[in-house]
PDB file of C-alpha atoms in Angstrom:
ATOM      1  CA  ALA A 956      33.705  31.998   8.611  1.00  0.00           C
ATOM      2  CA  GLN A 957      34.157  28.432   6.472  1.00  0.00           C
ATOM      3  CA  THR A 958      34.784  28.706   2.829  1.00  0.00           C
ATOM      4  CA  VAL A 959      34.586  25.719   0.432  1.00  0.00           C
ATOM      5  CA  THR A 960      36.173  26.475  -3.133  1.00  0.00           C
ATOM      6  CA  GLN A 961      36.435  23.715  -5.952  1.00  0.00           C
ATOM      7  CA  SER A 962      38.792  25.240  -8.364  1.00  0.00           C
ATOM      8  CA  GLN A 963      37.484  22.938 -12.128  1.00  0.00           C
ATOM      9  CA  PRO A 964      34.292  24.185 -12.598  1.00  0.00           C
ATOM     10  CA  GLU A 965      34.057  21.665 -15.792  1.00  0.00           C
ATOM     11  CA  MET A 966      36.207  18.089 -16.159  1.00  0.00           C
ATOM     12  CA  SER A 967      35.866  15.480 -19.841  1.00  0.00           C
ATOM     13  CA  VAL A 968      36.600  12.713 -18.950  1.00  0.00           C
ATOM     14  CA  GLN A 969      37.058   9.212 -21.496  1.00  0.00           C
ATOM     15  CA  GLU A 970      34.534   6.553 -20.851  1.00  0.00           C
ATOM     16  CA  ALA A 971      36.032   3.491 -18.624  1.00  0.00           C
ATOM     17  CA  GLU A 972      39.255   5.937 -17.774  1.00  0.00           C
ATOM     18  CA  THR A 973      39.932   7.856 -13.737  1.00  0.00           C
ATOM     19  CA  VAL A 974      38.320  11.722 -13.685  1.00  0.00           C
ATOM     20  CA  THR A 975      39.852  13.533  -9.925  1.00  0.00           C
ATOM     21  CA  LEU A 976      37.687  16.574  -9.087  1.00  0.00           C
ATOM     22  CA  SER A 977      39.621  18.915  -6.694  1.00  0.00           C
ATOM     23  CA  CYS A 978      38.412  20.732  -3.263  1.00  0.00           C
ATOM     24  CA  THR A 979      39.822  22.338  -1.034  1.00  0.00           C
ATOM     25  CA  TYR A 980      38.881  24.195   2.639  1.00  0.00           C
ATOM     26  CA  ASP A 981      39.765  26.992   4.539  1.00  0.00           C
ATOM     27  CA  THR A 982      38.772  26.183   8.230  1.00  0.00           C
ATOM     28  CA  SER A 983      40.217  26.402  12.012  1.00  0.00           C
ATOM     29  CA  GLU A 984      37.994  23.781  13.241  1.00  0.00           C
ATOM     30  CA  SER A 985      39.966  20.351  13.909  1.00  0.00           C
ATOM     31  CA  ASN A 986      36.166  18.479  14.094  1.00  0.00           C
ATOM     32  CA  TYR A 987      34.200  18.649  10.728  1.00  0.00           C
ATOM     33  CA  TYR A 988      33.271  16.627   8.392  1.00  0.00           C
ATOM     34  CA  LEU A 989      33.908  16.425   4.405  1.00  0.00           C
ATOM     35  CA  PHE A 990      30.445  15.602   1.418  1.00  0.00           C
ATOM     36  CA  TRP A 991      30.858  14.779  -2.478  1.00  0.00           C
ATOM     37  CA  TYR A 992      27.561  15.457  -3.417  1.00  0.00           C
ATOM     38  CA  LYS A 993      26.378  14.321  -7.372  1.00  0.00           C
ATOM     39  CA  GLN A 994      23.704  16.562  -8.952  1.00  0.00           C
ATOM     40  CA  PRO A 995      22.937  15.461 -12.159  1.00  0.00           C
ATOM     41  CA  PRO A 996      20.311  16.587 -14.719  1.00  0.00           C
ATOM     42  CA  SER A 997      17.882  15.647 -12.804  1.00  0.00           C
ATOM     43  CA  ARG A 998      18.485  17.847 -10.190  1.00  0.00           C
ATOM     44  CA  GLN A 999      18.531  15.970  -7.662  1.00  0.00           C
ATOM     45  CA  MET A1000      21.536  15.900  -4.683  1.00  0.00           C
ATOM     46  CA  ILE A1001      23.103  12.772  -4.261  1.00  0.00           C
ATOM     47  CA  LEU A1002      25.815  11.384  -1.583  1.00  0.00           C
ATOM     48  CA  VAL A1003      28.773  10.674  -2.966  1.00  0.00           C
ATOM     49  CA  ILE A1004      30.824   9.916   0.112  1.00  0.00           C
ATOM     50  CA  ARG A1005      32.020  11.669   3.452  1.00  0.00           C
ATOM     51  CA  GLN A1006      35.128  11.415   5.503  1.00  0.00           C
ATOM     52  CA  GLU A1007      34.877  12.542   8.838  1.00  0.00           C
ATOM     53  CA  ALA A1008      38.477  15.180   9.261  1.00  0.00           C
ATOM     54  CA  TYR A1009      39.208  12.301  12.984  1.00  0.00           C
ATOM     55  CA  LYS A1010      39.340   9.802  10.391  1.00  0.00           C
ATOM     56  CA  GLN A1011      42.750   9.072   8.726  1.00  0.00           C
ATOM     57  CA  GLN A1012      42.258   6.523   6.608  1.00  0.00           C
ATOM     58  CA  ASN A1013      40.368   8.414   2.920  1.00  0.00           C
ATOM     59  CA  ALA A1014      37.004   7.326   2.167  1.00  0.00           C
ATOM     60  CA  THR A1015      35.599   4.819  -0.020  1.00  0.00           C
ATOM     61  CA  GLU A1016      33.208   3.721  -2.225  1.00  0.00           C
ATOM     62  CA  ASN A1017      32.801   1.457  -5.133  1.00  0.00           C
ATOM     63  CA  ARG A1018      34.036   4.164  -8.270  1.00  0.00           C
ATOM     64  CA  PHE A1019      34.248   6.608  -5.295  1.00  0.00           C
ATOM     65  CA  SER A1020      37.686   7.525  -3.032  1.00  0.00           C
ATOM     66  CA  VAL A1021      38.645  10.426  -2.234  1.00  0.00           C
ATOM     67  CA  ASN A1022      42.192  12.207  -1.003  1.00  0.00           C
ATOM     68  CA  PHE A1023      41.395  14.079   2.674  1.00  0.00           C
ATOM     69  CA  GLN A1024      44.842  15.289   3.642  1.00  0.00           C
ATOM     70  CA  LYS A1025      44.212  17.886   6.929  1.00  0.00           C
ATOM     71  CA  ALA A1026      46.865  19.866   6.943  1.00  0.00           C
ATOM     72  CA  ALA A1027      46.826  20.696   3.500  1.00  0.00           C
ATOM     73  CA  LYS A1028      42.503  21.489   3.569  1.00  0.00           C
ATOM     74  CA  SER A1029      42.211  19.918   0.554  1.00  0.00           C
ATOM     75  CA  PHE A1030      39.767  17.158  -0.356  1.00  0.00           C
ATOM     76  CA  SER A1031      39.866  15.479  -3.699  1.00  0.00           C
ATOM     77  CA  LEU A1032      37.554  12.811  -5.173  1.00  0.00           C
ATOM     78  CA  LYS A1033      38.839   9.820  -7.875  1.00  0.00           C
ATOM     79  CA  ILE A1034      36.290   8.533 -10.183  1.00  0.00           C
ATOM     80  CA  SER A1035      37.450   5.359 -11.698  1.00  0.00           C
ATOM     81  CA  ASP A1036      36.426   3.290 -13.915  1.00  0.00           C
ATOM     82  CA  SER A1037      34.320   6.979 -14.857  1.00  0.00           C
ATOM     83  CA  GLN A1038      30.770   6.145 -16.405  1.00  0.00           C
ATOM     84  CA  LEU A1039      28.487   8.003 -18.435  1.00  0.00           C
ATOM     85  CA  GLY A1040      25.822   7.768 -15.758  1.00  0.00           C
ATOM     86  CA  ASP A1041      28.084   9.605 -13.802  1.00  0.00           C
ATOM     87  CA  THR A1042      27.722  12.847 -15.107  1.00  0.00           C
ATOM     88  CA  ALA A1043      26.449  15.459 -13.533  1.00  0.00           C
ATOM     89  CA  MET A1044      27.829  18.737 -11.770  1.00  0.00           C
ATOM     90  CA  TYR A1045      29.891  17.196  -8.455  1.00  0.00           C
ATOM     91  CA  PHE A1046      29.834  19.976  -4.994  1.00  0.00           C
ATOM     92  CA  CYS A1047      32.215  19.391  -1.973  1.00  0.00           C
ATOM     93  CA  ALA A1048      31.092  20.332   0.720  1.00  0.00           C
ATOM     94  CA  PHE A1049      31.795  20.652   4.708  1.00  0.00           C
ATOM     95  CA  MET A1050      30.459  20.802   8.169  1.00  0.00           C
ATOM     96  CA  LYS A1051      31.363  21.267  11.001  1.00  0.00           C
ATOM     97  CA  ARG A1052      30.417  18.945  13.691  1.00  0.00           C
ATOM     98  CA  ASN A1053      28.486  19.506  16.475  1.00  0.00           C
ATOM     99  CA  ALA A1054      27.032  23.424  14.435  1.00  0.00           C
ATOM    100  CA  GLY A1055      23.477  22.830  13.720  1.00  0.00           C
ATOM    101  CA  ASN A1056      24.425  20.616  11.040  1.00  0.00           C
ATOM    102  CA  MET A1057      24.787  24.094   8.293  1.00  0.00           C
ATOM    103  CA  LEU A1058      26.823  22.083   5.216  1.00  0.00           C
ATOM    104  CA  THR A1059      28.698  25.217   3.013  1.00  0.00           C
ATOM    105  CA  PHE A1060      29.012  23.914  -0.427  1.00  0.00           C
ATOM    106  CA  GLY A1061      31.930  24.622  -2.721  1.00  0.00           C
ATOM    107  CA  GLY A1062      30.767  25.811  -6.234  1.00  0.00           C
ATOM    108  CA  GLY A1063      30.818  22.600  -8.161  1.00  0.00           C
ATOM    109  CA  THR A1064      32.734  21.458 -10.619  1.00  0.00           C
ATOM    110  CA  ARG A1065      30.634  20.453 -14.549  1.00  0.00           C
ATOM    111  CA  LEU A1066      31.935  16.019 -14.819  1.00  0.00           C
ATOM    112  CA  MET A1067      31.294  15.263 -18.765  1.00  0.00           C
ATOM    113  CA  VAL A1068      31.741  11.587 -19.210  1.00  0.00           C
ATOM    114  CA  LYS A1069      32.075  11.281 -23.219  1.00  0.00           C
ATOM    115  CA  PRO A1070      31.725   7.803 -24.309  1.00  0.00           C
TER     116      PRO A1070
ATOM    117  CA  GLY B  61      16.279   4.328   3.607  1.00  0.00           C
ATOM    118  CA  ALA B  62      17.645   8.387   4.365  1.00  0.00           C
ATOM    119  CA  VAL B  63      14.411   8.573   1.239  1.00  0.00           C
ATOM    120  CA  VAL B  64      13.448  12.974   1.225  1.00  0.00           C
ATOM    121  CA  SER B  65      10.194  13.789  -0.766  1.00  0.00           C
ATOM    122  CA  GLN B  66       9.223  17.078  -1.786  1.00  0.00           C
ATOM    123  CA  HIS B  67       6.295  18.179  -3.486  1.00  0.00           C
ATOM    124  CA  PRO B  68       5.186  19.987  -6.507  1.00  0.00           C
ATOM    125  CA  SER B  69       7.963  19.484  -7.998  1.00  0.00           C
ATOM    126  CA  ARG B  70       7.060  21.935 -10.393  1.00  0.00           C
ATOM    127  CA  VAL B  71       4.551  24.964 -10.331  1.00  0.00           C
ATOM    128  CA  ILE B  72       3.898  28.401 -11.940  1.00  0.00           C
ATOM    129  CA  CYS B  73       2.178  30.404 -10.897  1.00  0.00           C
ATOM    130  CA  LYS B  74       0.942  34.514 -11.123  1.00  0.00           C
ATOM    131  CA  SER B  75       2.465  37.448  -9.337  1.00  0.00           C
ATOM    132  CA  GLY B  76       1.147  38.468  -6.171  1.00  0.00           C
ATOM    133  CA  THR B  77      -0.228  34.712  -5.345  1.00  0.00           C
ATOM    134  CA  SER B  78       1.874  32.817  -2.743  1.00  0.00           C
ATOM    135  CA  VAL B  79       3.079  28.817  -3.138  1.00  0.00           C
ATOM    136  CA  LYS B  80       3.355  26.229  -0.363  1.00  0.00           C
ATOM    137  CA  ILE B  81       6.188  23.715  -0.866  1.00  0.00           C
ATOM    138  CA  GLU B  82       6.132  20.436   1.155  1.00  0.00           C
ATOM    139  CA  CYS B  83       9.230  18.595   2.303  1.00  0.00           C
ATOM    140  CA  ARG B  84       8.601  15.270   3.810  1.00  0.00           C
ATOM    141  CA  SER B  85      10.713  13.167   5.838  1.00  0.00           C
ATOM    142  CA  LEU B  86       9.392   9.408   3.904  1.00  0.00           C
ATOM    143  CA  ASP B  87      11.709   6.431   5.919  1.00  0.00           C
ATOM    144  CA  PHE B  88      13.491   8.881   9.208  1.00  0.00           C
ATOM    145  CA  GLN B  89      12.315  11.152  11.735  1.00  0.00           C
ATOM    146  CA  ALA B  90      13.835  14.674  11.007  1.00  0.00           C
ATOM    147  CA  THR B  91      14.115  17.310  13.400  1.00  0.00           C
ATOM    148  CA  THR B  92      16.390  19.418  11.652  1.00  0.00           C
ATOM    149  CA  MET B  93      15.124  19.918   7.988  1.00  0.00           C
ATOM    150  CA  PHE B  94      17.411  23.210   5.295  1.00  0.00           C
ATOM    151  CA  TRP B  95      15.435  24.752   2.809  1.00  0.00           C
ATOM    152  CA  TYR B  96      18.021  25.976  -0.589  1.00  0.00           C
ATOM    153  CA  ARG B  97      18.028  28.315  -3.693  1.00  0.00           C
ATOM    154  CA  GLN B  98      19.691  27.349  -6.784  1.00  0.00           C
ATOM    155  CA  PHE B  99      20.061  29.396  -9.169  1.00  0.00           C
ATOM    156  CA  PRO B 100      20.433  27.952 -13.086  1.00  0.00           C
ATOM    157  CA  LYS B 101      24.646  27.077 -13.071  1.00  0.00           C
ATOM    158  CA  GLN B 102      24.903  27.819  -9.516  1.00  0.00           C
ATOM    159  CA  SER B 103      25.872  26.043  -6.819  1.00  0.00           C
ATOM    160  CA  LEU B 104      23.112  25.751  -3.464  1.00  0.00           C
ATOM    161  CA  MET B 105      22.704  28.777  -0.865  1.00  0.00           C
ATOM    162  CA  LEU B 106      21.165  28.472   2.690  1.00  0.00           C
ATOM    163  CA  MET B 107      17.440  29.852   2.646  1.00  0.00           C
ATOM    164  CA  ALA B 108      16.975  28.236   5.942  1.00  0.00           C
ATOM    165  CA  THR B 109      17.456  26.216   8.791  1.00  0.00           C
ATOM    166  CA  SER B 110      13.828  24.203  10.364  1.00  0.00           C
ATOM    167  CA  ASN B 111      14.000  22.647  13.772  1.00  0.00           C
ATOM    168  CA  GLU B 112      11.294  20.973  14.483  1.00  0.00           C
ATOM    169  CA  GLY B 113       7.900  22.314  16.512  1.00  0.00           C
ATOM    170  CA  SER B 114      10.729  26.122  16.851  1.00  0.00           C
ATOM    171  CA  LYS B 115      10.774  28.653  14.428  1.00  0.00           C
ATOM    172  CA  ALA B 116      12.708  28.895  11.694  1.00  0.00           C
ATOM    173  CA  THR B 117      16.547  30.372  11.333  1.00  0.00           C
ATOM    174  CA  TYR B 118      17.375  32.374   8.237  1.00  0.00           C
ATOM    175  CA  GLU B 119      20.419  33.320   7.254  1.00  0.00           C
ATOM    176  CA  GLN B 120      21.310  37.011   6.616  1.00  0.00           C
ATOM    177  CA  GLY B 121      19.534  38.549   3.253  1.00  0.00           C
ATOM    178  CA  VAL B 122      16.414  36.273   3.151  1.00  0.00           C
ATOM    179  CA  GLU B 123      13.134  38.045   4.260  1.00  0.00           C
ATOM    180  CA  LYS B 124      11.314  35.642   6.784  1.00  0.00           C
ATOM    181  CA  ASP B 125       8.022  37.103   6.102  1.00  0.00           C
ATOM    182  CA  LYS B 126       8.325  36.721   2.136  1.00  0.00           C
ATOM    183  CA  PHE B 127       9.613  33.076   3.108  1.00  0.00           C
ATOM    184  CA  LEU B 128       7.477  31.595   5.442  1.00  0.00           C
ATOM    185  CA  ILE B 129       7.997  28.593   6.460  1.00  0.00           C
ATOM    186  CA  ASN B 130       6.652  25.670   9.091  1.00  0.00           C
ATOM    187  CA  HIS B 131       7.909  22.365  10.184  1.00  0.00           C
ATOM    188  CA  ALA B 132       5.431  20.976  12.219  1.00  0.00           C
ATOM    189  CA  SER B 133       5.810  17.286  12.660  1.00  0.00           C
ATOM    190  CA  LEU B 134       9.010  14.805  12.167  1.00  0.00           C
ATOM    191  CA  THR B 135       8.118  14.880   8.870  1.00  0.00           C
ATOM    192  CA  LEU B 136       7.086  17.579   7.323  1.00  0.00           C
ATOM    193  CA  SER B 137       8.339  20.906   6.813  1.00  0.00           C
ATOM    194  CA  THR B 138       6.680  23.654   4.583  1.00  0.00           C
ATOM    195  CA  LEU B 139       8.303  26.881   2.547  1.00  0.00           C
ATOM    196  CA  THR B 140       5.851  29.415   1.321  1.00  0.00           C
ATOM    197  CA  VAL B 141       6.605  31.293  -1.019  1.00  0.00           C
ATOM    198  CA  THR B 142       4.243  34.772  -0.394  1.00  0.00           C
ATOM    199  CA  SER B 143       3.558  37.601  -2.774  1.00  0.00           C
ATOM    200  CA  ALA B 144       4.968  35.866  -5.369  1.00  0.00           C
ATOM    201  CA  HIS B 145       7.445  37.613  -7.544  1.00  0.00           C
ATOM    202  CA  PRO B 146       8.197  36.737 -10.575  1.00  0.00           C
ATOM    203  CA  GLU B 147      12.646  37.854  -9.140  1.00  0.00           C
ATOM    204  CA  ASP B 148      11.684  34.054  -6.528  1.00  0.00           C
ATOM    205  CA  SER B 149      11.100  32.265  -9.586  1.00  0.00           C
ATOM    206  CA  SER B 150      14.464  29.995  -8.876  1.00  0.00           C
ATOM    207  CA  PHE B 151      14.598  26.356  -8.214  1.00  0.00           C
ATOM    208  CA  TYR B 152      13.904  24.958  -3.917  1.00  0.00           C
ATOM    209  CA  ILE B 153      15.440  22.081  -2.525  1.00  0.00           C
ATOM    210  CA  CYS B 154      15.417  21.431   0.481  1.00  0.00           C
ATOM    211  CA  SER B 155      17.192  18.734   2.452  1.00  0.00           C
ATOM    212  CA  ALA B 156      16.774  16.560   5.994  1.00  0.00           C
ATOM    213  CA  ARG B 157      19.001  15.834   8.791  1.00  0.00           C
ATOM    214  CA  GLY B 158      19.773  11.885   9.096  1.00  0.00           C
ATOM    215  CA  GLY B 159      18.064   9.957  11.612  1.00  0.00           C
ATOM    216  CA  ILE B 160      19.457   8.797  15.040  1.00  0.00           C
ATOM    217  CA  ARG B 161      22.232   6.934  13.740  1.00  0.00           C
ATOM    218  CA  ASP B 162      22.850   9.295  10.408  1.00  0.00           C
ATOM    219  CA  GLN B 163      22.943  12.996  12.230  1.00  0.00           C
ATOM    220  CA  GLU B 164      25.886  14.208  10.091  1.00  0.00           C
ATOM    221  CA  THR B 165      24.962  13.210   7.362  1.00  0.00           C
ATOM    222  CA  GLN B 166      21.802  15.663   4.724  1.00  0.00           C
ATOM    223  CA  TYR B 167      20.017  14.042   2.907  1.00  0.00           C
ATOM    224  CA  PHE B 168      17.896  15.769   0.250  1.00  0.00           C
ATOM    225  CA  GLY B 169      15.209  16.432  -1.532  1.00  0.00           C
ATOM    226  CA  PRO B 170      13.981  16.592  -5.465  1.00  0.00           C
ATOM    227  CA  GLY B 171      13.671  20.331  -5.670  1.00  0.00           C
ATOM    228  CA  THR B 172      11.048  21.978  -6.042  1.00  0.00           C
ATOM    229  CA  ARG B 173      10.452  24.859 -10.102  1.00  0.00           C
ATOM    230  CA  LEU B 174       8.681  27.565  -9.095  1.00  0.00           C
ATOM    231  CA  LEU B 175       8.597  30.339 -12.576  1.00  0.00           C
ATOM    232  CA  VAL B 176       6.432  33.339 -11.280  1.00  0.00           C
ATOM    233  CA  LEU B 177       4.287  34.774 -14.466  1.00  0.00           C
TER     234      LEU B 177
END
Protein backbone atom coordinates (compact mmCIF):
# COMPACT_ATOMS: atom_id res chain seq x y z
CA ALA A 1 0.00 0.00 0.00
CA GLN A 2 1.07 3.52 -0.68
CA THR A 3 1.31 6.28 1.89
CA VAL A 4 1.66 10.01 1.38
CA THR A 5 2.97 12.29 4.11
CA GLN A 6 2.76 16.05 4.31
CA SER A 7 4.76 17.06 7.33
CA GLN A 8 3.67 20.69 7.46
CA PRO A 9 0.08 21.03 8.73
CA GLU A 10 0.15 24.82 8.36
CA MET A 11 2.35 27.36 6.63
CA SER A 12 2.20 31.05 5.95
CA VAL A 13 3.94 33.28 3.45
CA GLN A 14 3.95 36.95 2.64
CA GLU A 15 2.36 38.04 -0.60
CA ALA A 16 4.87 38.01 -3.50
CA GLU A 17 7.23 35.71 -1.62
CA THR A 18 8.08 32.10 -2.45
CA VAL A 19 7.00 29.10 -0.40
CA THR A 20 7.72 25.40 -0.65
CA LEU A 21 5.34 22.69 0.54
CA SER A 22 6.78 19.28 1.34
CA CYS A 23 5.48 15.87 0.42
CA THR A 24 7.03 12.44 0.77
CA TYR A 25 5.57 9.13 -0.24
CA ASP A 26 6.26 5.49 0.22
CA THR A 27 5.76 2.96 -2.56
CA SER A 28 7.37 -0.08 -4.11
CA GLU A 29 5.98 0.87 -7.52
CA SER A 30 8.16 2.33 -10.26
CA ASN A 31 5.38 3.55 -12.53
CA TYR A 32 3.12 6.17 -11.01
CA TYR A 33 1.86 9.74 -11.04
CA LEU A 34 2.05 12.45 -8.43
CA PHE A 35 -0.31 15.37 -8.07
CA TRP A 36 -0.80 18.54 -6.11
CA TYR A 37 -4.39 19.61 -5.61
CA LYS A 38 -5.55 22.89 -4.09
CA GLN A 39 -8.71 23.22 -2.00
CA PRO A 40 -9.61 26.89 -1.38
CA PRO A 41 -12.27 27.93 1.15
CA SER A 42 -14.94 27.12 -1.44
CA ARG A 43 -13.78 23.48 -0.99
CA GLN A 44 -13.58 22.89 -4.74
CA MET A 45 -10.60 20.63 -5.41
CA ILE A 46 -8.45 22.10 -8.18
CA LEU A 47 -5.60 20.34 -9.93
CA VAL A 48 -2.44 22.40 -9.58
CA ILE A 49 0.22 20.25 -11.17
CA ARG A 50 0.93 16.70 -12.24
CA GLN A 51 4.16 14.72 -12.55
CA GLU A 52 4.77 11.41 -14.27
CA ALA A 53 7.33 9.35 -12.39
CA TYR A 54 9.11 8.25 -15.56
CA LYS A 55 9.85 11.87 -16.47
CA GLN A 56 13.00 13.29 -14.94
CA GLN A 57 12.10 16.85 -15.79
CA ASN A 58 10.22 18.65 -13.05
CA ALA A 59 6.74 19.80 -13.98
CA THR A 60 5.94 23.51 -14.01
CA GLU A 61 2.69 25.43 -14.38
CA ASN A 62 3.19 29.18 -14.36
CA ARG A 63 4.04 30.12 -10.76
CA PHE A 64 3.88 26.52 -9.58
CA SER A 65 6.73 24.07 -9.92
CA VAL A 66 7.73 20.82 -8.31
CA ASN A 67 10.98 19.32 -7.13
CA PHE A 68 10.59 15.62 -7.84
CA GLN A 69 13.25 13.43 -6.26
CA LYS A 70 12.34 9.87 -7.20
CA ALA A 71 15.07 8.13 -5.26
CA ALA A 72 14.22 10.07 -2.14
CA LYS A 73 10.48 9.70 -2.80
CA SER A 74 10.00 13.39 -2.36
CA PHE A 75 7.65 15.68 -4.29
CA SER A 76 7.66 19.27 -3.06
CA LEU A 77 5.61 22.14 -4.49
CA LYS A 78 7.11 25.58 -4.92
CA ILE A 79 4.81 28.56 -5.27
CA SER A 80 6.53 31.67 -6.57
CA ASP A 81 5.20 35.22 -6.28
CA SER A 82 2.52 34.08 -3.84
CA GLN A 83 -0.88 35.68 -4.26
CA LEU A 84 -3.74 36.08 -1.82
CA GLY A 85 -5.77 33.69 -3.95
CA ASP A 86 -3.24 30.95 -3.23
CA THR A 87 -4.59 30.71 0.32
CA ALA A 88 -5.95 27.16 0.51
CA MET A 89 -5.41 23.61 1.66
CA TYR A 90 -2.89 21.84 -0.53
CA PHE A 91 -3.02 18.06 -0.93
CA CYS A 92 -0.28 15.91 -2.37
CA ALA A 93 -1.58 12.73 -4.00
CA PHE A 94 -0.17 9.51 -5.45
CA MET A 95 -1.64 7.35 -8.21
CA LYS A 96 -0.30 3.99 -9.25
CA ARG A 97 -0.31 3.66 -13.03
CA ASN A 98 -2.79 1.26 -14.64
CA ALA A 99 -4.42 0.39 -11.34
CA GLY A 100 -7.87 1.91 -11.44
CA ASN A 101 -6.73 5.50 -11.06
CA MET A 102 -7.18 5.53 -7.32
CA LEU A 103 -5.63 8.48 -5.56
CA THR A 104 -3.91 8.27 -2.20
CA PHE A 105 -3.91 11.67 -0.50
CA GLY A 106 -1.64 13.18 2.07
CA GLY A 107 -3.07 14.88 5.13
CA GLY A 108 -2.83 18.33 3.60
CA THR A 109 -1.02 21.59 4.31
CA ARG A 110 -2.99 24.73 5.09
CA LEU A 111 -1.30 27.69 3.38
CA MET A 112 -2.08 31.24 4.37
CA VAL A 113 -0.84 34.06 2.15
CA LYS A 114 -0.59 37.28 4.13
CA PRO A 115 -0.88 40.74 2.57
CA GLY B 1 -12.72 21.33 -20.36
CA ALA B 2 -12.90 18.57 -17.71
CA VAL B 3 -15.70 20.10 -15.66
CA VAL B 4 -17.52 18.05 -13.06
CA SER B 5 -20.72 19.24 -11.45
CA GLN B 6 -22.38 18.03 -8.30
CA HIS B 7 -25.93 18.53 -7.13
CA PRO B 8 -27.13 19.57 -4.65
CA SER B 9 -24.38 21.71 -3.18
CA ARG B 10 -26.00 21.63 0.22
CA VAL B 11 -28.77 19.52 1.74
CA ILE B 12 -30.39 19.32 5.13
CA CYS B 13 -32.55 16.34 5.90
CA LYS B 14 -34.25 14.63 8.79
CA SER B 15 -32.84 11.51 10.36
CA GLY B 16 -34.17 8.38 8.67
CA THR B 17 -34.68 9.89 5.24
CA SER B 18 -32.63 9.17 2.12
CA VAL B 19 -30.63 11.69 0.16
CA LYS B 20 -29.41 11.41 -3.42
CA ILE B 21 -26.34 13.28 -4.66
CA GLU B 22 -25.62 13.55 -8.39
CA CYS B 23 -22.21 13.82 -10.01
CA ARG B 24 -21.97 14.74 -13.69
CA SER B 25 -19.07 15.09 -16.08
CA LEU B 26 -20.16 18.01 -18.25
CA ASP B 27 -17.80 17.98 -21.21
CA PHE B 28 -16.29 14.52 -21.26
CA GLN B 29 -17.28 10.92 -20.77
CA ALA B 30 -16.18 9.36 -17.52
CA THR B 31 -16.06 5.59 -17.36
CA THR B 32 -14.90 5.81 -13.78
CA MET B 33 -16.04 8.11 -11.02
CA PHE B 34 -15.03 8.22 -7.40
CA TRP B 35 -16.85 9.21 -4.23
CA TYR B 36 -15.04 10.73 -1.28
CA ARG B 37 -15.99 11.88 2.16
CA GLN B 38 -14.21 14.72 3.90
CA PHE B 39 -14.47 15.64 7.57
CA PRO B 40 -13.60 19.17 8.70
CA LYS B 41 -9.89 19.97 8.44
CA GLN B 42 -9.10 16.47 7.23
CA SER B 43 -8.06 14.90 3.99
CA LEU B 44 -10.31 13.13 1.52
CA MET B 45 -11.31 9.57 2.31
CA LEU B 46 -12.19 7.37 -0.67
CA MET B 47 -15.54 5.68 -0.18
CA ALA B 48 -16.02 3.85 -3.47
CA THR B 49 -15.10 3.60 -7.11
CA SER B 50 -17.95 3.73 -9.57
CA ASN B 51 -17.63 2.18 -13.02
CA GLU B 52 -20.22 2.77 -15.71
CA GLY B 53 -22.49 -0.21 -16.17
CA SER B 54 -21.14 -2.26 -13.29
CA LYS B 55 -21.33 -2.47 -9.53
CA ALA B 56 -19.34 -0.03 -7.47
CA THR B 57 -16.27 -1.12 -5.55
CA TYR B 58 -16.42 -0.04 -1.93
CA GLU B 59 -13.49 0.67 0.35
CA GLN B 60 -13.11 -1.32 3.52
CA GLY B 61 -15.40 -0.09 6.24
CA VAL B 62 -17.89 1.61 3.91
CA GLU B 63 -21.37 0.09 4.09
CA LYS B 64 -22.61 -0.61 0.58
CA ASP B 65 -26.21 -0.83 1.72
CA LYS B 66 -25.89 2.53 3.40
CA PHE B 67 -24.20 4.33 0.55
CA LEU B 68 -25.79 3.21 -2.71
CA ILE B 69 -23.88 4.12 -5.83
CA ASN B 70 -25.24 3.96 -9.35
CA HIS B 71 -23.28 4.81 -12.50
CA ALA B 72 -25.94 4.46 -15.15
CA SER B 73 -24.31 6.50 -17.92
CA LEU B 74 -20.92 7.78 -18.99
CA THR B 75 -21.67 11.20 -17.55
CA LEU B 76 -23.65 10.51 -14.39
CA SER B 77 -23.01 8.77 -11.09
CA THR B 78 -25.27 9.04 -8.06
CA LEU B 79 -24.66 8.46 -4.38
CA THR B 80 -27.70 7.77 -2.21
CA VAL B 81 -27.30 7.96 1.53
CA THR B 82 -30.05 5.69 2.83
CA SER B 83 -31.72 6.11 6.20
CA ALA B 84 -29.42 8.99 7.01
CA HIS B 85 -28.32 9.61 10.59
CA PRO B 86 -26.53 12.59 12.15
CA GLU B 87 -23.19 10.76 11.95
CA ASP B 88 -23.57 10.74 8.15
CA SER B 89 -23.31 14.53 8.17
CA SER B 90 -20.23 15.37 6.17
CA PHE B 91 -18.86 16.88 2.97
CA TYR B 92 -19.16 14.48 0.04
CA ILE B 93 -17.04 14.99 -3.06
CA CYS B 94 -17.12 13.15 -6.36
CA SER B 95 -14.45 13.02 -9.00
CA ALA B 96 -14.29 11.72 -12.53
CA ARG B 97 -11.48 10.09 -14.37
CA GLY B 98 -10.46 12.26 -17.29
CA GLY B 99 -11.37 11.56 -20.89
CA ILE B 100 -9.52 9.43 -23.41
CA ARG B 101 -6.49 11.70 -23.54
CA ASP B 102 -6.43 12.44 -19.83
CA GLN B 103 -7.23 9.22 -18.04
CA GLU B 104 -4.57 9.55 -15.38
CA THR B 105 -6.12 12.65 -13.85
CA GLN B 106 -9.15 12.98 -11.62
CA TYR B 107 -11.32 16.07 -11.85
CA PHE B 108 -13.40 16.97 -8.85
CA GLY B 109 -16.91 18.23 -8.35
CA PRO B 110 -17.58 21.16 -6.02
CA GLY B 111 -18.84 18.91 -3.22
CA THR B 112 -22.10 18.45 -1.33
CA ARG B 113 -22.50 19.42 2.28
CA LEU B 114 -24.93 17.05 4.00
CA LEU B 115 -26.43 17.88 7.36
CA VAL B 116 -28.67 15.29 9.00
CA LEU B 117 -30.81 16.57 11.84
